[in-house]
PDB file of C-alpha atoms and ligand atoms in Angstrom:
ATOM      1  CA  UNK W  26       5.333  17.663 -89.974  1.00  0.00           C
ATOM      2  CA  UNK W  27       5.146  19.826 -86.863  1.00  0.00           C
ATOM      3  CA  UNK W  28       7.943  19.003 -84.452  1.00  0.00           C
ATOM      4  CA  UNK W  29       6.302  19.396 -81.047  1.00  0.00           C
ATOM      5  CA  UNK W  30       9.461  18.832 -78.989  1.00  0.00           C
ATOM      6  CA  UNK W  31      11.250  21.588 -80.825  1.00  0.00           C
ATOM      7  CA  UNK W  32       8.339  23.968 -80.302  1.00  0.00           C
ATOM      8  CA  UNK W  33       8.222  23.319 -76.566  1.00  0.00           C
ATOM      9  CA  UNK W  34      11.959  23.791 -76.302  1.00  0.00           C
ATOM     10  CA  UNK W  35      11.826  27.063 -78.177  1.00  0.00           C
ATOM     11  CA  UNK W  36       9.074  28.328 -75.840  1.00  0.00           C
ATOM     12  CA  UNK W  37      11.395  28.037 -72.881  1.00  0.00           C
ATOM     13  CA  UNK W  38      13.732  31.012 -72.950  1.00  0.00           C
ATOM     14  CA  UNK W  39      17.290  29.747 -72.600  1.00  0.00           C
ATOM     15  CA  UNK W  40      19.614  30.521 -69.710  1.00  0.00           C
ATOM     16  CA  UNK W  41      23.384  30.578 -69.893  1.00  0.00           C
ATOM     17  CA  UNK W  42      24.865  30.871 -66.420  1.00  0.00           C
ATOM     18  CA  UNK W  43      28.542  31.216 -65.602  1.00  0.00           C
ATOM     19  CA  UNK W  44      29.731  29.706 -62.337  1.00  0.00           C
ATOM     20  CA  UNK W  45      32.984  31.433 -61.445  1.00  0.00           C
ATOM     21  CA  UNK W  46      33.435  29.259 -58.344  1.00  0.00           C
ATOM     22  CA  UNK W  47      36.277  30.540 -56.101  1.00  0.00           C
ATOM     23  CA  UNK W  48      38.219  32.354 -58.819  1.00  0.00           C
ATOM     24  CA  UNK W  49      39.340  35.905 -59.681  1.00  0.00           C
ATOM     25  CA  UNK W  50      40.583  38.844 -57.628  1.00  0.00           C
ATOM     26  CA  UNK W  51      38.305  41.885 -57.435  1.00  0.00           C
ATOM     27  CA  UNK W  52      40.321  43.594 -60.153  1.00  0.00           C
ATOM     28  CA  UNK W  53      40.196  40.544 -62.442  1.00  0.00           C
ATOM     29  CA  UNK W  54      36.462  40.160 -61.841  1.00  0.00           C
ATOM     30  CA  UNK W  55      35.798  43.739 -62.956  1.00  0.00           C
ATOM     31  CA  UNK W  56      37.964  43.298 -66.058  1.00  0.00           C
ATOM     32  CA  UNK W  57      36.184  40.056 -66.998  1.00  0.00           C
ATOM     33  CA  UNK W  58      32.687  41.487 -66.694  1.00  0.00           C
ATOM     34  CA  UNK W  59      33.645  44.653 -68.571  1.00  0.00           C
ATOM     35  CA  UNK W  60      35.107  42.632 -71.433  1.00  0.00           C
ATOM     36  CA  UNK W  61      32.110  40.270 -71.507  1.00  0.00           C
ATOM     37  CA  UNK W  62      29.558  43.070 -71.537  1.00  0.00           C
ATOM     38  CA  UNK W  63      31.365  44.930 -74.282  1.00  0.00           C
ATOM     39  CA  UNK W  64      31.506  41.808 -76.505  1.00  0.00           C
ATOM     40  CA  UNK W  65      27.838  41.012 -75.855  1.00  0.00           C
ATOM     41  CA  UNK W  66      26.742  44.609 -76.453  1.00  0.00           C
ATOM     42  CA  UNK W  67      27.852  44.371 -80.063  1.00  0.00           C
ATOM     43  CA  UNK W  68      27.516  40.654 -80.835  1.00  0.00           C
ATOM     44  CA  UNK W  69      24.597  39.283 -78.805  1.00  0.00           C
ATOM     45  CA  UNK W  70      21.248  39.514 -80.521  1.00  0.00           C
ATOM     46  CA  UNK W  71      19.330  36.789 -78.656  1.00  0.00           C
ATOM     47  CA  UNK W  72      16.953  36.926 -75.709  1.00  0.00           C
ATOM     48  CA  UNK W  73      18.517  34.291 -73.444  1.00  0.00           C
ATOM     49  CA  UNK W  74      19.026  35.089 -69.793  1.00  0.00           C
ATOM     50  CA  UNK W  75      22.742  35.599 -69.204  1.00  0.00           C
ATOM     51  CA  UNK W  76      23.955  35.136 -65.680  1.00  0.00           C
ATOM     52  CA  UNK W  77      27.307  35.368 -63.976  1.00  0.00           C
ATOM     53  CA  UNK W  78      27.365  33.688 -60.566  1.00  0.00           C
ATOM     54  CA  UNK W  79      30.244  35.368 -58.800  1.00  0.00           C
ATOM     55  CA  UNK W  80      31.883  35.041 -55.362  1.00  0.00           C
ATOM     56  CA  UNK W  81      29.993  36.795 -52.542  1.00  0.00           C
ATOM     57  CA  UNK W  82      32.432  39.715 -52.043  1.00  0.00           C
ATOM     58  CA  UNK W  83      31.926  40.846 -55.649  1.00  0.00           C
ATOM     59  CA  UNK W  84      28.125  40.673 -55.858  1.00  0.00           C
ATOM     60  CA  UNK W  85      27.416  44.355 -55.243  1.00  0.00           C
ATOM     61  CA  UNK W  86      30.180  45.664 -57.479  1.00  0.00           C
ATOM     62  CA  UNK W  87      29.170  43.295 -60.280  1.00  0.00           C
ATOM     63  CA  UNK W  88      25.490  44.284 -59.971  1.00  0.00           C
ATOM     64  CA  UNK W  89      26.464  47.909 -60.379  1.00  0.00           C
ATOM     65  CA  UNK W  90      28.742  47.123 -63.342  1.00  0.00           C
ATOM     66  CA  UNK W  91      26.109  45.201 -65.320  1.00  0.00           C
ATOM     67  CA  UNK W  92      23.313  47.701 -64.619  1.00  0.00           C
ATOM     68  CA  UNK W  93      22.731  48.698 -68.236  1.00  0.00           C
ATOM     69  CA  UNK W  94      23.751  45.444 -69.901  1.00  0.00           C
ATOM     70  CA  UNK W  95      22.114  42.124 -70.840  1.00  0.00           C
ATOM     71  CA  UNK W  96      23.927  40.380 -67.964  1.00  0.00           C
ATOM     72  CA  UNK W  97      22.446  39.476 -64.568  1.00  0.00           C
ATOM     73  CA  UNK W  98      24.371  38.551 -61.459  1.00  0.00           C
ATOM     74  CA  UNK W  99      23.749  35.478 -59.302  1.00  0.00           C
ATOM     75  CA  UNK W 100      25.241  33.923 -56.170  1.00  0.00           C
ATOM     76  CA  UNK W 101      26.775  30.463 -55.798  1.00  0.00           C
ATOM     77  CA  UNK W 102      25.174  29.367 -52.539  1.00  0.00           C
ATOM     78  CA  UNK W 103      23.047  30.545 -49.637  1.00  0.00           C
ATOM     79  CA  UNK W 104      22.237  29.369 -46.151  1.00  0.00           C
ATOM     80  CA  UNK W 105      19.111  27.404 -45.305  1.00  0.00           C
ATOM     81  CA  UNK W 106      18.688  29.786 -42.338  1.00  0.00           C
ATOM     82  CA  UNK W 107      17.420  33.354 -42.589  1.00  0.00           C
ATOM     83  CA  UNK W 108      19.395  35.089 -39.823  1.00  0.00           C
ATOM     84  CA  UNK W 109      21.357  34.399 -36.693  1.00  0.00           C
ATOM     85  CA  UNK W 110      24.426  32.823 -35.186  1.00  0.00           C
ATOM     86  CA  UNK W 111      25.751  31.010 -38.269  1.00  0.00           C
ATOM     87  CA  UNK W 112      29.275  32.352 -38.615  1.00  0.00           C
ATOM     88  CA  UNK W 113      30.535  32.598 -42.159  1.00  0.00           C
ATOM     89  CA  UNK W 114      27.157  32.029 -43.802  1.00  0.00           C
ATOM     90  CA  UNK W 115      25.249  34.256 -46.227  1.00  0.00           C
ATOM     91  CA  UNK W 116      21.466  34.094 -46.216  1.00  0.00           C
ATOM     92  CA  UNK W 117      18.758  34.385 -48.852  1.00  0.00           C
ATOM     93  CA  UNK W 118      17.306  37.577 -47.303  1.00  0.00           C
ATOM     94  CA  UNK W 119      20.794  39.122 -47.437  1.00  0.00           C
ATOM     95  CA  UNK W 120      20.995  38.290 -51.154  1.00  0.00           C
ATOM     96  CA  UNK W 121      17.487  39.606 -51.717  1.00  0.00           C
ATOM     97  CA  UNK W 122      18.416  42.841 -49.919  1.00  0.00           C
ATOM     98  CA  UNK W 123      21.076  43.514 -52.565  1.00  0.00           C
ATOM     99  CA  UNK W 124      18.659  42.448 -55.322  1.00  0.00           C
ATOM    100  CA  UNK W 125      20.285  39.171 -56.276  1.00  0.00           C
ATOM    101  CA  UNK W 126      17.639  37.034 -57.941  1.00  0.00           C
ATOM    102  CA  UNK W 127      19.442  33.772 -58.804  1.00  0.00           C
ATOM    103  CA  UNK W 128      21.452  31.378 -56.658  1.00  0.00           C
ATOM    104  CA  UNK W 129      23.170  28.078 -57.466  1.00  0.00           C
ATOM    105  CA  UNK W 130      22.164  25.409 -54.927  1.00  0.00           C
ATOM    106  CA  UNK W 131      23.242  21.820 -54.417  1.00  0.00           C
ATOM    107  CA  UNK W 132      26.276  22.061 -56.700  1.00  0.00           C
ATOM    108  CA  UNK W 133      28.225  18.794 -56.626  1.00  0.00           C
ATOM    109  CA  UNK W 134      31.180  20.611 -55.031  1.00  0.00           C
ATOM    110  CA  UNK W 135      28.896  21.703 -52.158  1.00  0.00           C
ATOM    111  CA  UNK W 136      27.606  18.130 -51.845  1.00  0.00           C
ATOM    112  CA  UNK W 137      31.109  16.627 -51.997  1.00  0.00           C
ATOM    113  CA  UNK W 138      33.312  19.058 -50.025  1.00  0.00           C
ATOM    114  CA  UNK W 139      30.813  20.661 -47.659  1.00  0.00           C
ATOM    115  CA  UNK W 140      28.628  17.673 -46.836  1.00  0.00           C
ATOM    116  CA  UNK W 141      25.393  19.114 -48.180  1.00  0.00           C
ATOM    117  CA  UNK W 142      22.737  16.416 -48.289  1.00  0.00           C
ATOM    118  CA  UNK W 143      19.339  16.306 -49.937  1.00  0.00           C
ATOM    119  CA  UNK W 144      17.549  17.619 -46.854  1.00  0.00           C
ATOM    120  CA  UNK W 145      19.846  20.619 -46.470  1.00  0.00           C
ATOM    121  CA  UNK W 146      19.581  21.446 -50.157  1.00  0.00           C
ATOM    122  CA  UNK W 147      15.772  21.207 -49.996  1.00  0.00           C
ATOM    123  CA  UNK W 148      15.831  23.684 -47.087  1.00  0.00           C
ATOM    124  CA  UNK W 149      18.078  26.028 -49.091  1.00  0.00           C
ATOM    125  CA  UNK W 150      15.664  25.837 -52.040  1.00  0.00           C
ATOM    126  CA  UNK W 151      12.858  26.878 -49.668  1.00  0.00           C
ATOM    127  CA  UNK W 152      14.929  29.740 -48.254  1.00  0.00           C
ATOM    128  CA  UNK W 153      15.705  31.095 -51.728  1.00  0.00           C
ATOM    129  CA  UNK W 154      12.096  30.833 -52.941  1.00  0.00           C
ATOM    130  CA  UNK W 155      10.801  32.495 -49.777  1.00  0.00           C
ATOM    131  CA  UNK W 156      12.790  35.610 -50.736  1.00  0.00           C
ATOM    132  CA  UNK W 157      11.933  35.559 -54.437  1.00  0.00           C
ATOM    133  CA  UNK W 158      15.309  34.175 -55.544  1.00  0.00           C
ATOM    134  CA  UNK W 159      15.403  31.583 -58.352  1.00  0.00           C
ATOM    135  CA  UNK W 160      17.350  28.489 -57.309  1.00  0.00           C
ATOM    136  CA  UNK W 161      19.551  26.858 -59.947  1.00  0.00           C
ATOM    137  CA  UNK W 162      19.200  23.391 -58.436  1.00  0.00           C
ATOM    138  CA  UNK W 163      22.068  21.081 -59.410  1.00  0.00           C
ATOM    139  CA  UNK W 164      21.952  17.307 -59.676  1.00  0.00           C
ATOM    140  CA  UNK W 165      24.170  14.733 -61.343  1.00  0.00           C
ATOM    141  CA  UNK W 166      25.944  11.440 -60.908  1.00  0.00           C
ATOM    142  CA  UNK W 167      29.570  10.494 -60.253  1.00  0.00           C
ATOM    143  CA  UNK W 168      31.448   8.363 -62.794  1.00  0.00           C
ATOM    144  CA  UNK W 169      31.224   5.176 -60.732  1.00  0.00           C
ATOM    145  CA  UNK W 170      27.457   5.592 -60.452  1.00  0.00           C
ATOM    146  CA  UNK W 171      27.124   5.879 -64.239  1.00  0.00           C
ATOM    147  CA  UNK W 172      29.443   2.931 -64.754  1.00  0.00           C
ATOM    148  CA  UNK W 173      27.269   0.884 -62.414  1.00  0.00           C
ATOM    149  CA  UNK W 174      24.222   1.849 -64.492  1.00  0.00           C
ATOM    150  CA  UNK W 175      22.629   3.653 -61.537  1.00  0.00           C
ATOM    151  CA  UNK W 176      22.740   7.219 -62.916  1.00  0.00           C
ATOM    152  CA  UNK W 177      19.025   7.502 -63.675  1.00  0.00           C
ATOM    153  CA  UNK W 178      18.084   6.282 -60.195  1.00  0.00           C
ATOM    154  CA  UNK W 179      20.501   8.653 -58.478  1.00  0.00           C
ATOM    155  CA  UNK W 180      19.408  11.748 -60.390  1.00  0.00           C
ATOM    156  CA  UNK W 181      15.735  10.885 -59.848  1.00  0.00           C
ATOM    157  CA  UNK W 182      16.463  10.556 -56.140  1.00  0.00           C
ATOM    158  CA  UNK W 183      18.290  13.912 -55.999  1.00  0.00           C
ATOM    159  CA  UNK W 184      15.440  15.667 -57.826  1.00  0.00           C
ATOM    160  CA  UNK W 185      12.790  14.098 -55.589  1.00  0.00           C
ATOM    161  CA  UNK W 186      14.702  14.839 -52.361  1.00  0.00           C
ATOM    162  CA  UNK W 187      15.547  18.410 -53.272  1.00  0.00           C
ATOM    163  CA  UNK W 188      12.355  19.530 -54.986  1.00  0.00           C
ATOM    164  CA  UNK W 189       9.326  17.329 -54.578  1.00  0.00           C
ATOM    165  CA  UNK W 190       8.184  18.958 -51.357  1.00  0.00           C
ATOM    166  CA  UNK W 191       7.337  22.016 -53.524  1.00  0.00           C
ATOM    167  CA  UNK W 192       3.867  22.591 -54.903  1.00  0.00           C
ATOM    168  CA  UNK W 193       3.180  22.993 -58.629  1.00  0.00           C
ATOM    169  CA  UNK W 194       3.426  26.778 -58.456  1.00  0.00           C
ATOM    170  CA  UNK W 195       6.760  26.848 -56.613  1.00  0.00           C
ATOM    171  CA  UNK W 196       8.493  24.164 -58.675  1.00  0.00           C
ATOM    172  CA  UNK W 197       8.048  26.334 -61.760  1.00  0.00           C
ATOM    173  CA  UNK W 198      10.209  28.991 -60.093  1.00  0.00           C
ATOM    174  CA  UNK W 199      13.136  26.560 -59.960  1.00  0.00           C
ATOM    175  CA  UNK W 200      15.707  25.991 -62.704  1.00  0.00           C
ATOM    176  CA  UNK W 201      17.273  22.521 -62.707  1.00  0.00           C
ATOM    177  CA  UNK W 202      20.877  21.991 -63.808  1.00  0.00           C
ATOM    178  CA  UNK W 203      21.897  18.449 -64.724  1.00  0.00           C
ATOM    179  CA  UNK W 204      25.639  18.276 -64.162  1.00  0.00           C
ATOM    180  CA  UNK W 205      27.257  14.842 -64.403  1.00  0.00           C
ATOM    181  CA  UNK W 206      30.098  15.046 -61.875  1.00  0.00           C
ATOM    182  CA  UNK W 207      32.453  13.191 -64.227  1.00  0.00           C
ATOM    183  CA  UNK W 208      32.086  16.037 -66.723  1.00  0.00           C
ATOM    184  CA  UNK W 209      32.665  18.952 -64.323  1.00  0.00           C
ATOM    185  CA  UNK W 210      36.044  20.577 -64.822  1.00  0.00           C
ATOM    186  CA  UNK W 211      37.390  17.454 -66.529  1.00  0.00           C
ATOM    187  CA  UNK W 212      37.105  18.454 -70.177  1.00  0.00           C
ATOM    188  CA  UNK W 213      34.890  15.364 -70.682  1.00  0.00           C
ATOM    189  CA  UNK W 214      31.507  16.580 -71.859  1.00  0.00           C
ATOM    190  CA  UNK W 215      28.430  14.387 -71.893  1.00  0.00           C
ATOM    191  CA  UNK W 216      27.436  13.743 -75.484  1.00  0.00           C
ATOM    192  CA  UNK W 217      24.356  15.572 -76.701  1.00  0.00           C
ATOM    193  CA  UNK W 218      22.559  12.207 -76.659  1.00  0.00           C
ATOM    194  CA  UNK W 219      23.552  11.517 -73.031  1.00  0.00           C
ATOM    195  CA  UNK W 220      22.458  15.007 -71.971  1.00  0.00           C
ATOM    196  CA  UNK W 221      19.134  14.781 -73.827  1.00  0.00           C
ATOM    197  CA  UNK W 222      18.457  11.317 -72.408  1.00  0.00           C
ATOM    198  CA  UNK W 223      18.842  12.510 -68.811  1.00  0.00           C
ATOM    199  CA  UNK W 224      17.004  15.791 -69.378  1.00  0.00           C
ATOM    200  CA  UNK W 225      14.069  13.931 -70.926  1.00  0.00           C
ATOM    201  CA  UNK W 226      14.031  11.572 -67.950  1.00  0.00           C
ATOM    202  CA  UNK W 227      13.988  14.481 -65.483  1.00  0.00           C
ATOM    203  CA  UNK W 228      11.162  16.136 -67.419  1.00  0.00           C
ATOM    204  CA  UNK W 229       9.241  12.866 -67.435  1.00  0.00           C
ATOM    205  CA  UNK W 230       9.738  12.583 -63.677  1.00  0.00           C
ATOM    206  CA  UNK W 231       8.478  16.166 -63.239  1.00  0.00           C
ATOM    207  CA  UNK W 232       5.463  15.344 -65.413  1.00  0.00           C
ATOM    208  CA  UNK W 233       4.705  12.297 -63.265  1.00  0.00           C
ATOM    209  CA  UNK W 234       4.710  14.452 -60.145  1.00  0.00           C
ATOM    210  CA  UNK W 235       3.210  17.735 -61.382  1.00  0.00           C
ATOM    211  CA  UNK W 236       1.643  17.042 -64.800  1.00  0.00           C
ATOM    212  CA  UNK W 237       2.921  17.686 -68.310  1.00  0.00           C
ATOM    213  CA  UNK W 238       2.151  21.413 -68.510  1.00  0.00           C
ATOM    214  CA  UNK W 239       4.208  22.149 -65.399  1.00  0.00           C
ATOM    215  CA  UNK W 240       7.049  19.871 -66.538  1.00  0.00           C
ATOM    216  CA  UNK W 241       7.149  21.555 -69.937  1.00  0.00           C
ATOM    217  CA  UNK W 242       7.515  24.978 -68.321  1.00  0.00           C
ATOM    218  CA  UNK W 243      10.564  24.077 -66.202  1.00  0.00           C
ATOM    219  CA  UNK W 244      14.004  24.890 -67.546  1.00  0.00           C
ATOM    220  CA  UNK W 245      16.675  22.217 -67.346  1.00  0.00           C
ATOM    221  CA  UNK W 246      20.257  23.338 -67.982  1.00  0.00           C
ATOM    222  CA  UNK W 247      23.202  21.112 -68.819  1.00  0.00           C
ATOM    223  CA  UNK W 248      26.534  21.633 -67.041  1.00  0.00           C
ATOM    224  CA  UNK W 249      29.876  19.869 -67.393  1.00  0.00           C
ATOM    225  CA  UNK W 250      32.715  21.114 -69.589  1.00  0.00           C
ATOM    226  CA  UNK W 251      30.475  23.208 -71.842  1.00  0.00           C
ATOM    227  CA  UNK W 252      32.728  25.048 -74.290  1.00  0.00           C
ATOM    228  CA  UNK W 253      32.300  27.321 -77.289  1.00  0.00           C
ATOM    229  CA  UNK W 254      32.756  24.356 -79.615  1.00  0.00           C
ATOM    230  CA  UNK W 255      30.191  21.998 -78.044  1.00  0.00           C
ATOM    231  CA  UNK W 256      27.564  24.451 -76.751  1.00  0.00           C
ATOM    232  CA  UNK W 257      25.457  24.733 -79.910  1.00  0.00           C
ATOM    233  CA  UNK W 258      25.005  20.972 -80.210  1.00  0.00           C
ATOM    234  CA  UNK W 259      24.115  20.557 -76.530  1.00  0.00           C
ATOM    235  CA  UNK W 260      21.733  23.535 -76.531  1.00  0.00           C
ATOM    236  CA  UNK W 261      19.925  22.267 -79.620  1.00  0.00           C
ATOM    237  CA  UNK W 262      18.634  19.183 -77.757  1.00  0.00           C
ATOM    238  CA  UNK W 263      14.876  19.259 -77.220  1.00  0.00           C
ATOM    239  CA  UNK W 264      15.069  19.208 -73.412  1.00  0.00           C
ATOM    240  CA  UNK W 265      18.248  21.237 -72.889  1.00  0.00           C
ATOM    241  CA  UNK W 266      17.367  24.824 -72.036  1.00  0.00           C
ATOM    242  CA  UNK W 267      20.842  26.288 -71.770  1.00  0.00           C
ATOM    243  CA  UNK W 268      23.930  25.683 -69.694  1.00  0.00           C
ATOM    244  CA  UNK W 269      25.683  26.109 -66.384  1.00  0.00           C
ATOM    245  CA  UNK W 270      29.269  26.844 -67.305  1.00  0.00           C
ATOM    246  CA  UNK W 271      32.277  26.693 -64.977  1.00  0.00           C
ATOM    247  CA  UNK W 272      35.798  26.960 -66.415  1.00  0.00           C
ATOM    248  CA  UNK W 273      34.755  28.455 -69.734  1.00  0.00           C
ATOM    249  CA  UNK W 274      32.921  31.307 -67.982  1.00  0.00           C
ATOM    250  CA  UNK W 275      36.261  32.648 -66.733  1.00  0.00           C
ATOM    251  CA  UNK W 276      37.226  33.817 -70.224  1.00  0.00           C
ATOM    252  CA  UNK W 277      35.100  36.569 -71.727  1.00  0.00           C
ATOM    253  CA  UNK W 278      35.437  35.540 -75.382  1.00  0.00           C
ATOM    254  CA  UNK W 279      34.779  31.844 -74.680  1.00  0.00           C
ATOM    255  CA  UNK W 280      31.750  32.568 -72.502  1.00  0.00           C
ATOM    256  CA  UNK W 281      30.366  35.058 -75.026  1.00  0.00           C
ATOM    257  CA  UNK W 282      30.557  32.411 -77.762  1.00  0.00           C
ATOM    258  CA  UNK W 283      28.649  29.985 -75.512  1.00  0.00           C
ATOM    259  CA  UNK W 284      25.998  32.648 -74.880  1.00  0.00           C
ATOM    260  CA  UNK W 285      25.700  33.235 -78.616  1.00  0.00           C
ATOM    261  CA  UNK W 286      25.226  29.476 -79.175  1.00  0.00           C
ATOM    262  CA  UNK W 287      22.008  29.527 -77.117  1.00  0.00           C
ATOM    263  CA  UNK W 288      19.113  30.293 -79.432  1.00  0.00           C
TER     264      UNK W 288
HETATM  265  C1  LIG R   9      30.204  23.775 -62.921  1.00  0.00           C
HETATM  266  O1  LIG R   9      30.995  23.914 -62.035  1.00  0.00           O
HETATM  267  O2  LIG R   9      29.004  24.012 -62.701  1.00  0.00           O
HETATM  268  C2  LIG R   9      30.694  23.346 -64.235  1.00  0.00           C
HETATM  269  C3  LIG R   9      29.823  22.909 -65.097  1.00  0.00           C
HETATM  270  O3  LIG R   9      32.040  23.402 -64.446  1.00  0.00           O
HETATM  271  P1  LIG R   9      32.825  23.157 -65.843  1.00  0.00           P
HETATM  272  O4  LIG R   9      32.062  23.886 -66.902  1.00  0.00           O
HETATM  273  O5  LIG R   9      34.182  23.715 -65.624  1.00  0.00           O
HETATM  274  O6  LIG R   9      32.826  21.691 -66.082  1.00  0.00           O
END
């Protein structure tokens, strides 16, 4: 019998995005990308989008380095403002001016350590979209929220606050990353069943707001201790369209194996 879920999943091209966070010197960054691109040049046969989201100072160098490879370069944040007296900030038009086309927004570390709330993240999503940059919009619950059985409510609230001001055309330009906070950098991965359950819920919520066709077109990545040995199982879930990978993206071989697991 035709498996419709599988077919829809396979229509959405997968994305594997590395989030380097605040790691690597310039020299180490160059070495990592060179090693990754040389492994992928010989071993990667798929058509997934491969992204490395690197610290701001390395964006231009990395763009140049990956020019003729299968890798794209993204940023890890941007301001909600376009220009002006916002010391220390980097704006979406700045990123667009150096041809960066993906940016991570609303990562749990930005929410937790830099006080970013739903309203700010929604404004950042708008800023990125205004300049043709794809937001990788992150959502996910803390351990105590899951233990209290409130994880579905919280994630639904984050998605609604951050994205539901968008119209049906704009929402399709967003990639959602479900990242349970208890799984980020902890080595504790959500099981494939837990990931699929939340991804299906997010897609159902999107369908309720925008209709099924729109919901089926939106990519939802899983993030939280994705490794070479769990990636294939996670990525095979019907509603998991790839991964946002932190720690394991800092090692070329490990990240390459994760990329290869996305089919
Ligand atoms: C992340 O920071 O987005 C992440 C998923 O980290 P890790 O893979 O290290 O858990």
